[in-house]
Coordinates of N, CA and C in Angstrom, one line a residue:
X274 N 22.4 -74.0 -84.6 CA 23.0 -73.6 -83.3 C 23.3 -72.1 -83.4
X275 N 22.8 -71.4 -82.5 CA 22.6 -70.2 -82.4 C 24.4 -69.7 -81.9
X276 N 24.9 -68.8 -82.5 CA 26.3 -68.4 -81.6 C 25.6 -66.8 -80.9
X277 N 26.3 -67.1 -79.7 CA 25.9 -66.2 -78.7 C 27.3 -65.1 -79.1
X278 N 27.3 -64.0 -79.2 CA 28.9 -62.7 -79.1 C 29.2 -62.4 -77.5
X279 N 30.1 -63.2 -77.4 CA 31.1 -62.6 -76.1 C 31.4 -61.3 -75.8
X280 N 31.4 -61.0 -74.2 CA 31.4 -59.7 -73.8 C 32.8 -58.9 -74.4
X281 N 33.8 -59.2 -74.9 CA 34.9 -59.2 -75.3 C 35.1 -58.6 -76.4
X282 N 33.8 -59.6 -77.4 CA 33.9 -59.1 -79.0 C 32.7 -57.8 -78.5
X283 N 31.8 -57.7 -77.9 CA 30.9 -56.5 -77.7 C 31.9 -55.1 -77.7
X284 N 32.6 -55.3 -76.2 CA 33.7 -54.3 -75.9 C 34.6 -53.8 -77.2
X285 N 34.7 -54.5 -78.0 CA 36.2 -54.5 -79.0 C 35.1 -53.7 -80.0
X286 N 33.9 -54.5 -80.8 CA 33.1 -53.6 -81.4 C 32.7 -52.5 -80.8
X287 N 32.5 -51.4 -79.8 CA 31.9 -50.6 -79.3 C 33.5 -50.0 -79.3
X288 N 35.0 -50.1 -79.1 CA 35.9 -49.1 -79.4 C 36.2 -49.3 -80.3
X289 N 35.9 -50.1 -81.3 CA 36.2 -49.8 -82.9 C 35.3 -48.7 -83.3
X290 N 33.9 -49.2 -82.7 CA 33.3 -48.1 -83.3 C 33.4 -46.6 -83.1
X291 N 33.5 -46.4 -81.7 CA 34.0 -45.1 -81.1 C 35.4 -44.3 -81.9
X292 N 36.3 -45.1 -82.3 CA 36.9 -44.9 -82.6 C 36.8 -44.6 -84.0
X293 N 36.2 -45.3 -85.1 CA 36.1 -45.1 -86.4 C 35.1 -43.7 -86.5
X294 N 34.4 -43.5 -85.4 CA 32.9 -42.4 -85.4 C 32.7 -41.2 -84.7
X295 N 33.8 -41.5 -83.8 CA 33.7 -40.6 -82.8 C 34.1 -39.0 -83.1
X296 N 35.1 -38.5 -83.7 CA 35.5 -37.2 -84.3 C 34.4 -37.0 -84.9
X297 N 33.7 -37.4 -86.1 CA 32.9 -37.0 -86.9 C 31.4 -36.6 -86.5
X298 N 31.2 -37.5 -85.6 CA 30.0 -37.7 -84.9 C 30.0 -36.1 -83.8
X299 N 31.1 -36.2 -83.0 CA 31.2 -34.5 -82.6 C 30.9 -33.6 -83.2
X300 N 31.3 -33.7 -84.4 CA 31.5 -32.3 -85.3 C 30.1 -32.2 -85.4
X301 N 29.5 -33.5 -86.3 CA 28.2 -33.2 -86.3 C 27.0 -32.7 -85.6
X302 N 27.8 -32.7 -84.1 CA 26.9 -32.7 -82.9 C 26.8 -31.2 -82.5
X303 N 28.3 -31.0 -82.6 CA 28.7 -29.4 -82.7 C 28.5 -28.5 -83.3
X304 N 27.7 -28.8 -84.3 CA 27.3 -27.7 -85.4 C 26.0 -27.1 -84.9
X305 N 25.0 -28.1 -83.9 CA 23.9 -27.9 -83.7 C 23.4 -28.0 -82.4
X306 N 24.5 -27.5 -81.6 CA 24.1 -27.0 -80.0 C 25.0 -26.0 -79.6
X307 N 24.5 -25.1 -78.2 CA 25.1 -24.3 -78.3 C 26.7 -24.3 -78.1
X308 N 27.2 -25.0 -77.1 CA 28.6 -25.0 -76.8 C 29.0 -26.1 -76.8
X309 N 30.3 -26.2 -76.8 CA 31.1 -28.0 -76.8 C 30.8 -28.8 -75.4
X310 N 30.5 -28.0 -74.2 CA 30.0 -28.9 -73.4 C 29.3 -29.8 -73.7
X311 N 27.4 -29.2 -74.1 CA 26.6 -29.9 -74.5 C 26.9 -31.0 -75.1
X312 N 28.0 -30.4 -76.5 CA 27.7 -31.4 -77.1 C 28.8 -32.9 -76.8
X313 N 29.4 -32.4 -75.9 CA 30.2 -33.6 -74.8 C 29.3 -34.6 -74.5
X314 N 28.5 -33.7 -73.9 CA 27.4 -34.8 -73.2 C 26.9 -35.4 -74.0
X315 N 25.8 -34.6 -74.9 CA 25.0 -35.6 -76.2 C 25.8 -36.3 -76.6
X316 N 27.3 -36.4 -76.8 CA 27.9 -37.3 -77.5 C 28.0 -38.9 -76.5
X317 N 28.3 -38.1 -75.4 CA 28.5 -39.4 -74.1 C 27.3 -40.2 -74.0
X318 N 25.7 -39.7 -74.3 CA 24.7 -39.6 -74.1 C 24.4 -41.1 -75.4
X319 N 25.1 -40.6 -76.6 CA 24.8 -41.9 -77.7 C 25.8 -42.8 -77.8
X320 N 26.9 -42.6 -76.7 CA 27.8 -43.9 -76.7 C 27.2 -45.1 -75.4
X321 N 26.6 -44.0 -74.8 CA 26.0 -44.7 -73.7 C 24.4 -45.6 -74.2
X322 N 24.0 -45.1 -74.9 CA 23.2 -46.1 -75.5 C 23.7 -46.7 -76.4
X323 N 24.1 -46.9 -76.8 CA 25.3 -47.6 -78.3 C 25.6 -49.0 -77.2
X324 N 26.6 -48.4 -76.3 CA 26.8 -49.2 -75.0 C 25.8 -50.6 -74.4
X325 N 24.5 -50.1 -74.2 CA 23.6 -50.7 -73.9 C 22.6 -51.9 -74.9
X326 N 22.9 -51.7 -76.2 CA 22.2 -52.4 -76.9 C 23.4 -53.6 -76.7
X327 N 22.3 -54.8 -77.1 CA 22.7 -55.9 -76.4 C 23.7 -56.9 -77.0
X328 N 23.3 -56.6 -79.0 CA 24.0 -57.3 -79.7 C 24.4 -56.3 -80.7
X329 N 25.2 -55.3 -80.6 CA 25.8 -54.4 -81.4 C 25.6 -54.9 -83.0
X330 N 25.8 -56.0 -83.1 CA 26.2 -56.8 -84.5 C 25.2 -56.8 -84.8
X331 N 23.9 -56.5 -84.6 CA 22.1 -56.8 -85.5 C 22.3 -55.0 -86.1
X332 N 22.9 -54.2 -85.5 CA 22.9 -52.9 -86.2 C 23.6 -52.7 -87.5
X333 N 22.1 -52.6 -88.4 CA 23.1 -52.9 -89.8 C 23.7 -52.0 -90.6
X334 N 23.3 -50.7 -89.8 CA 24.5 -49.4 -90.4 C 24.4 -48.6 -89.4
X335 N 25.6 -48.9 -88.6 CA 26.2 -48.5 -87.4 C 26.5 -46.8 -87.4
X336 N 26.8 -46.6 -88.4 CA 26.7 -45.3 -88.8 C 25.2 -44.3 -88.6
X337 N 24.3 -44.9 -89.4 CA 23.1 -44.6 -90.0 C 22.4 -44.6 -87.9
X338 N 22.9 -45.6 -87.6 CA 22.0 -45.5 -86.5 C 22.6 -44.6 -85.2
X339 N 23.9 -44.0 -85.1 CA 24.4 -43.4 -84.4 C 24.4 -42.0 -84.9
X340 N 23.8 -41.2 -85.7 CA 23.9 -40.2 -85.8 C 22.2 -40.0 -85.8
X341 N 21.3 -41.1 -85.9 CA 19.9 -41.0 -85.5 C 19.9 -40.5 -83.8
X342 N 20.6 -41.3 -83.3 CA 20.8 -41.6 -81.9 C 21.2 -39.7 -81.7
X343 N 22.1 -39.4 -82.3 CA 22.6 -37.9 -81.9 C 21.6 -37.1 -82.5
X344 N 21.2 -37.0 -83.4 CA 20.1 -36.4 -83.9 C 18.7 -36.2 -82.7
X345 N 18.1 -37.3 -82.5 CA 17.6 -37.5 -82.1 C 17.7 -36.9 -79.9
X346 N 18.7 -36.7 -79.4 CA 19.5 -36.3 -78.5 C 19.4 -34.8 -78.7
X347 N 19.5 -34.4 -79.9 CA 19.9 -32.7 -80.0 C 18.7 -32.5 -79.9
X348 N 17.3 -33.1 -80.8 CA 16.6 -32.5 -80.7 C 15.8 -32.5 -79.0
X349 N 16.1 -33.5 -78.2 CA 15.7 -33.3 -77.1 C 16.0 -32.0 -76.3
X350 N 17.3 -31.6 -76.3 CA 18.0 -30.9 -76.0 C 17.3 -29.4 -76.4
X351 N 16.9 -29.5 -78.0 CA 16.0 -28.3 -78.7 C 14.8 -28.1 -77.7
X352 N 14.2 -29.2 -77.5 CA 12.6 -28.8 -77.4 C 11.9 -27.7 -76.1
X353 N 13.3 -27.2 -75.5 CA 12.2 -26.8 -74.4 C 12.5 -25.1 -75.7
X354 N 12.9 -24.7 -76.5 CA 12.8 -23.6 -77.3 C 11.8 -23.5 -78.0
X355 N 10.9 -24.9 -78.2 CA 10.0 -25.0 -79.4 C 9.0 -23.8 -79.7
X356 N 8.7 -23.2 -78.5 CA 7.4 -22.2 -78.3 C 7.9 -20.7 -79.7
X357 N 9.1 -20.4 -79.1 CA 9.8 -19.2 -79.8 C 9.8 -19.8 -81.9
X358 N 10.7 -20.7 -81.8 CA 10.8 -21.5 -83.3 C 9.3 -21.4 -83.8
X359 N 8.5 -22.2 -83.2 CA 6.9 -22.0 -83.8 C 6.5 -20.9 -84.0
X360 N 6.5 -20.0 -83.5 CA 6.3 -19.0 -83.6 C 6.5 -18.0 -85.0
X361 N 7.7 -18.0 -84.6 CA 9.1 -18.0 -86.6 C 8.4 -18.8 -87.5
X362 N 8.1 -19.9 -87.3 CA 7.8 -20.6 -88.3 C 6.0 -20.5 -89.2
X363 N 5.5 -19.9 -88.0 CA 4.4 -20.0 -87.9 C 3.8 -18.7 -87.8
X364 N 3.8 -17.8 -89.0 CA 3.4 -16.3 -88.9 C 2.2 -16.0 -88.6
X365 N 1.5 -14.9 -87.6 CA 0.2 -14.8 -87.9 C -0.2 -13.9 -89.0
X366 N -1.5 -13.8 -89.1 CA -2.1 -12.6 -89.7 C -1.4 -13.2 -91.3
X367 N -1.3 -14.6 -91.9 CA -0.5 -14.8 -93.4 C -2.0 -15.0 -94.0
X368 N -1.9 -13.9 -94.5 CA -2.9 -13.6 -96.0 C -3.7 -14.8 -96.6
X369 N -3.0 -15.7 -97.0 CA -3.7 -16.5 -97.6 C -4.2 -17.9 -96.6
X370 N -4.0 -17.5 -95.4 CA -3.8 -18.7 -94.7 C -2.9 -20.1 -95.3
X371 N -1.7 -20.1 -96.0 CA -1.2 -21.2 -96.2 C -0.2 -21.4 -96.0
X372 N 0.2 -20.6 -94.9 CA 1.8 -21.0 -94.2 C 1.4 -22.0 -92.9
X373 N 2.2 -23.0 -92.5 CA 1.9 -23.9 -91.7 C 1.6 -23.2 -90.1
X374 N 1.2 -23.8 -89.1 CA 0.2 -23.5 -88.1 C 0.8 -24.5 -87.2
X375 N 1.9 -24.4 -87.0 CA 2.9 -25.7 -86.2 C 2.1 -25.8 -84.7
X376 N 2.3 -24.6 -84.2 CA 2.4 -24.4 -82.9 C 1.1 -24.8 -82.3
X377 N -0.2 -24.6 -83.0 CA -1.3 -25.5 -82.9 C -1.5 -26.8 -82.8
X378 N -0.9 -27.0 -84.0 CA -0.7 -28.7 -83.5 C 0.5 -29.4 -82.3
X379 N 1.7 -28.9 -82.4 CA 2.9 -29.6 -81.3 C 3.0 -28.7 -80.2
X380 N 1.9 -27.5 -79.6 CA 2.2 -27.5 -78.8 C 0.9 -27.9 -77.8
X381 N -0.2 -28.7 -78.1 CA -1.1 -29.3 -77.7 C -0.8 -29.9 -75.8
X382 N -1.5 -30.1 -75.1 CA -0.5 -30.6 -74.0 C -1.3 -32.4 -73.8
X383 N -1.7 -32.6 -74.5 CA -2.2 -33.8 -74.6 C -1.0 -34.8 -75.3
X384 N -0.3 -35.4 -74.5 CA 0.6 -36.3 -75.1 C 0.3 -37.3 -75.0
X385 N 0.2 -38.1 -76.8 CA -0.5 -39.4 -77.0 C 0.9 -39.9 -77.9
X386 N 1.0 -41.1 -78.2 CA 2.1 -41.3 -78.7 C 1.6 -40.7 -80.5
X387 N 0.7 -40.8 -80.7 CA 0.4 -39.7 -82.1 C 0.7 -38.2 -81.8
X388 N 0.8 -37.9 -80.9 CA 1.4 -36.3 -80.4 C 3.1 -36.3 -80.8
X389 N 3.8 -37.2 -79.6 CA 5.0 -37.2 -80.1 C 5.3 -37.9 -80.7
X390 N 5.1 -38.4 -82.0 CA 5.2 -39.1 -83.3 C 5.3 -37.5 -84.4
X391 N 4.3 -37.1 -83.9 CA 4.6 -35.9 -85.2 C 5.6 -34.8 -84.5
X392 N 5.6 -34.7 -82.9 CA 6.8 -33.9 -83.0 C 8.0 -34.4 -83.3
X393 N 8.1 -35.5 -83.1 CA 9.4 -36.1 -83.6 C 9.4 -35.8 -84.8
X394 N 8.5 -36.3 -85.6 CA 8.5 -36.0 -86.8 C 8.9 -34.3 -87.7
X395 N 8.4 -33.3 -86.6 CA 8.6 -32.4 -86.7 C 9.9 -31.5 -87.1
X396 N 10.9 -32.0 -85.8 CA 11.6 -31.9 -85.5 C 12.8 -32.6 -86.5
X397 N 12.5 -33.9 -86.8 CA 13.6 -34.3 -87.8 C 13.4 -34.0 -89.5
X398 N 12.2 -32.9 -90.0 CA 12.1 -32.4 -91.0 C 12.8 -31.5 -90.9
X399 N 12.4 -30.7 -89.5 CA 13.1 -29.3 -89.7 C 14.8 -29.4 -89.7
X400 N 15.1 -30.3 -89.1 CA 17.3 -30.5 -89.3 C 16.9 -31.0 -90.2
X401 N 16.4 -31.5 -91.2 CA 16.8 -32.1 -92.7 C 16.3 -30.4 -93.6
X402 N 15.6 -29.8 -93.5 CA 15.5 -28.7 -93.5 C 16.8 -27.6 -93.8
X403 N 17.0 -27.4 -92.1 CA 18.3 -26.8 -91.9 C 19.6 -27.0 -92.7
X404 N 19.7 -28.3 -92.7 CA 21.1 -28.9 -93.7 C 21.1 -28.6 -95.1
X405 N 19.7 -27.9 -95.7 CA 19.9 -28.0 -96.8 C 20.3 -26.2 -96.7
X406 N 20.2 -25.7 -96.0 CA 20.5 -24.3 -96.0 C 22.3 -24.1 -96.2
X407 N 22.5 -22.9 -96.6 CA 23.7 -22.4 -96.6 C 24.5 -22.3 -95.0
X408 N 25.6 -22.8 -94.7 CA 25.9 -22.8 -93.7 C 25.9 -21.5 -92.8
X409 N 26.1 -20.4 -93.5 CA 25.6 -18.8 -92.6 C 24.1 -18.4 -92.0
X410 N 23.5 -19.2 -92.8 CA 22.0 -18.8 -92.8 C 21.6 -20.1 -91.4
X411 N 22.1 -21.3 -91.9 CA 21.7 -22.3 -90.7 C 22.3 -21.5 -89.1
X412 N 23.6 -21.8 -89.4 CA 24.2 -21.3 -88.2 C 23.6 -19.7 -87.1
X413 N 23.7 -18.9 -88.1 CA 22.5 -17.7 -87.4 C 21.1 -18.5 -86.9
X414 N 20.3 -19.2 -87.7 CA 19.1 -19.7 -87.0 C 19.1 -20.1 -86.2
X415 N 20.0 -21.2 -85.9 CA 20.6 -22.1 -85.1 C 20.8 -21.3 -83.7
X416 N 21.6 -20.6 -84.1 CA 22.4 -19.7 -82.5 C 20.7 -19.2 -82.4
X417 N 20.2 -18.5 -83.6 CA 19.5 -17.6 -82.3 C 17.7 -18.1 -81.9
X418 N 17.6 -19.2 -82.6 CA 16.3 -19.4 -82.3 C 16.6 -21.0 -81.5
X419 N 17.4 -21.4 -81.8 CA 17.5 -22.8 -81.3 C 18.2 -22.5 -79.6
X420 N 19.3 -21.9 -79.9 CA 20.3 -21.9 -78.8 C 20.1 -20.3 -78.4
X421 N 19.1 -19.9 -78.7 CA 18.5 -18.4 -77.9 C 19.8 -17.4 -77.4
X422 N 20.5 -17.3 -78.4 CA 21.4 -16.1 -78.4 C 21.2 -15.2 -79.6
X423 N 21.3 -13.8 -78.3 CA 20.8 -12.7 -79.1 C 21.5 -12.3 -80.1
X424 N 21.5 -11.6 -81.2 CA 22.0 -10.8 -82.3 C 23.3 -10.5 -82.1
X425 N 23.2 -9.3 -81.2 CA 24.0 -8.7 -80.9 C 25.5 -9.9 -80.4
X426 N 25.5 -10.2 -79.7 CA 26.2 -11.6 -79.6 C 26.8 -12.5 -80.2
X427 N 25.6 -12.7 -81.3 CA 26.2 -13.5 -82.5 C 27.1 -12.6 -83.3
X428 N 26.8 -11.1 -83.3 CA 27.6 -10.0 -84.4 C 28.9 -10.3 -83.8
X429 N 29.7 -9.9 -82.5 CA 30.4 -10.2 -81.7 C 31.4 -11.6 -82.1
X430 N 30.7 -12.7 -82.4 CA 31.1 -14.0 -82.3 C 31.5 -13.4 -84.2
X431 N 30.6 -13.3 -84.9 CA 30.9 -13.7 -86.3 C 31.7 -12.2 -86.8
X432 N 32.0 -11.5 -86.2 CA 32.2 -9.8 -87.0 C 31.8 -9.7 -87.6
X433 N 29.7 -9.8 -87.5 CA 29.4 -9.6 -88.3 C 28.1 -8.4 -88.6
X434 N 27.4 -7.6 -89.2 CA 26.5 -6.4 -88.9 C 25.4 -7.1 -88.4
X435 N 24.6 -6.6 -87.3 CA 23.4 -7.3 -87.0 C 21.8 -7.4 -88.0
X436 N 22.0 -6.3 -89.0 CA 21.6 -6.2 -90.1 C 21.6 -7.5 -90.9
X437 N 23.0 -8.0 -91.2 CA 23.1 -8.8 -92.1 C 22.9 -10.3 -91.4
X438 N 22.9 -10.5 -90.1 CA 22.6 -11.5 -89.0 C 21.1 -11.6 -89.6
X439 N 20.5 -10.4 -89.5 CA 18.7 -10.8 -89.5 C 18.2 -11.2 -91.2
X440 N 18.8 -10.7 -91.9 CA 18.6 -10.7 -93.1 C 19.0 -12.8 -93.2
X441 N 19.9 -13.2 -92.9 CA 20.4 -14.3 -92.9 C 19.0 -15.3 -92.2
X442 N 19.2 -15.0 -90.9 CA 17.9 -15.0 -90.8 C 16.6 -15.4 -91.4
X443 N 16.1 -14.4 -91.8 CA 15.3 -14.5 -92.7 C 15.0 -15.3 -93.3
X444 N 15.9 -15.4 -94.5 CA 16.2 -16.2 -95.6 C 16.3 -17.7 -95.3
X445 N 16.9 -18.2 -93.7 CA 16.6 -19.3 -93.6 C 15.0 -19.7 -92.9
X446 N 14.4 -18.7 -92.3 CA 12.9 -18.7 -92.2 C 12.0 -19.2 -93.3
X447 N 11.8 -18.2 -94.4 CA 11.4 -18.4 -95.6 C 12.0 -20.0 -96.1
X448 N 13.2 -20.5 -96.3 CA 13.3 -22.1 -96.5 C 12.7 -22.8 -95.7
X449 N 12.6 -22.8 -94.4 CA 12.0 -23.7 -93.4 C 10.6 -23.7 -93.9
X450 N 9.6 -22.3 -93.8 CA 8.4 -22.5 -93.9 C 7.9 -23.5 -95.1
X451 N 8.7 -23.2 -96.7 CA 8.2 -23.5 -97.3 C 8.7 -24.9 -97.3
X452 N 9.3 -25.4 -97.2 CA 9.8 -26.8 -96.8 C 9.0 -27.5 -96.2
X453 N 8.9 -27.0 -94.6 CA 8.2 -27.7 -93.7 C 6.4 -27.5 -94.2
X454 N 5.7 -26.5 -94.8 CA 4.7 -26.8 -95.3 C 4.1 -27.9 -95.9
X455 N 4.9 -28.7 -96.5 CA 4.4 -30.1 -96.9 C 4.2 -30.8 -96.0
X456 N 4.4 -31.2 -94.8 CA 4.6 -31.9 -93.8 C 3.2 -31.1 -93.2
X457 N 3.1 -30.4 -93.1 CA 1.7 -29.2 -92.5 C 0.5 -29.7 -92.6
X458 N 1.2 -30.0 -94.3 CA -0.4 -30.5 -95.1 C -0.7 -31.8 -94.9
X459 N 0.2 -32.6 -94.8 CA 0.3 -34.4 -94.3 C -0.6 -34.7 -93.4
X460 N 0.2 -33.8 -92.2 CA -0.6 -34.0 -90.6 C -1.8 -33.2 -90.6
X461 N -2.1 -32.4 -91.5 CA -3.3 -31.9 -91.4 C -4.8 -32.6 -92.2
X462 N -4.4 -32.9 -92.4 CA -4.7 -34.0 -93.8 C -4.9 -35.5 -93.1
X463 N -4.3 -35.9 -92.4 CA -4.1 -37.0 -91.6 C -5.6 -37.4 -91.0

């Protein structure tokens, strides 16, 4: 005999969870959009589907699947920048030809579910990517390629030289490329 979960126990599970996840889950959300609005919403965005699944209790790491949920939210949020990022990521005129060639492939306009499979895919290398960077170097990326604020701006926000903004920069370019180059060769390769 199957036991069915009462709307009761659903409700009480969904503000435990909010409650055990919710601070944390911001912060994480906050790191990687531009302003706390946003990330109000993306946050409201994965309680609301959290909300909607049917049997809370089949999610076997409620954690593991709520920060996919936010993840996955930010990067929506990301994609209409993708053109600029590819770009960065994807230098022309590289000598040996073996820096990756992103923007050829994810910015195709044929969407097949193997199209957005690798941009997804794309997309959740590059924040596993990001995280592994120094938090100065993500954060400048972040502001200025993701959330398209200029230099000067971020100098302002961080007191910091716009010199040393680009240099930061940089350096998290150079990690991405060579990171995400494995993934280049996967799908190319594919």
């Amino acid at each position: 005999m199957e036991i069915v979960a009462m709307p009761q126990d659903k409700n009480s599970h969904i503000i435990q969870t909010i409650a055990s996840y919710g601070k944390s889950l911001l912060g994480f959300i906050r790191k990687r959009v531009k302003n706390d609005a946003d990330a109000e919403d993306i946050l409201q965005d994965v309680w609301y589907q959290f909300s909607n699944v049917v049997d809370t209790s089949t999610i076997e790491q409620t954690g593991a699947w709520l920060y996919r949920v936010a993840r996955n939210k930010i990067l929506d949020k990301h994609k209409k920048h993708k053109e600029s990022l590819l770009d960065d990521l994807s230098p022309a005129g590289d000598e040996d030809g073996d820096d990756p060639d992103f923007a050829g492939i994810l910015m195709q306009e044929a969407t097949t579910p193997e199209t957005e499979y690798i941009r997804n895919l794309f997309w959740e290398q590059l924040f596993a990517a990001l995280d592994e960077l120094p938090e100065n170097q993500r954060q400048v990326f972040v502001w200025h390629e993701l959330d398209d604020i200029p230099y000067e701006e971020i100098a302002k926000r961080t007191g910091e030289n716009v010199n040393t903004l680009v240099s930061r920069k940089r350096y998290a370019v150079l990690h991405l490329r060579s990171r995400l180059k494995q993934l280049y060769k996967e799908i190319t390769e594919y």
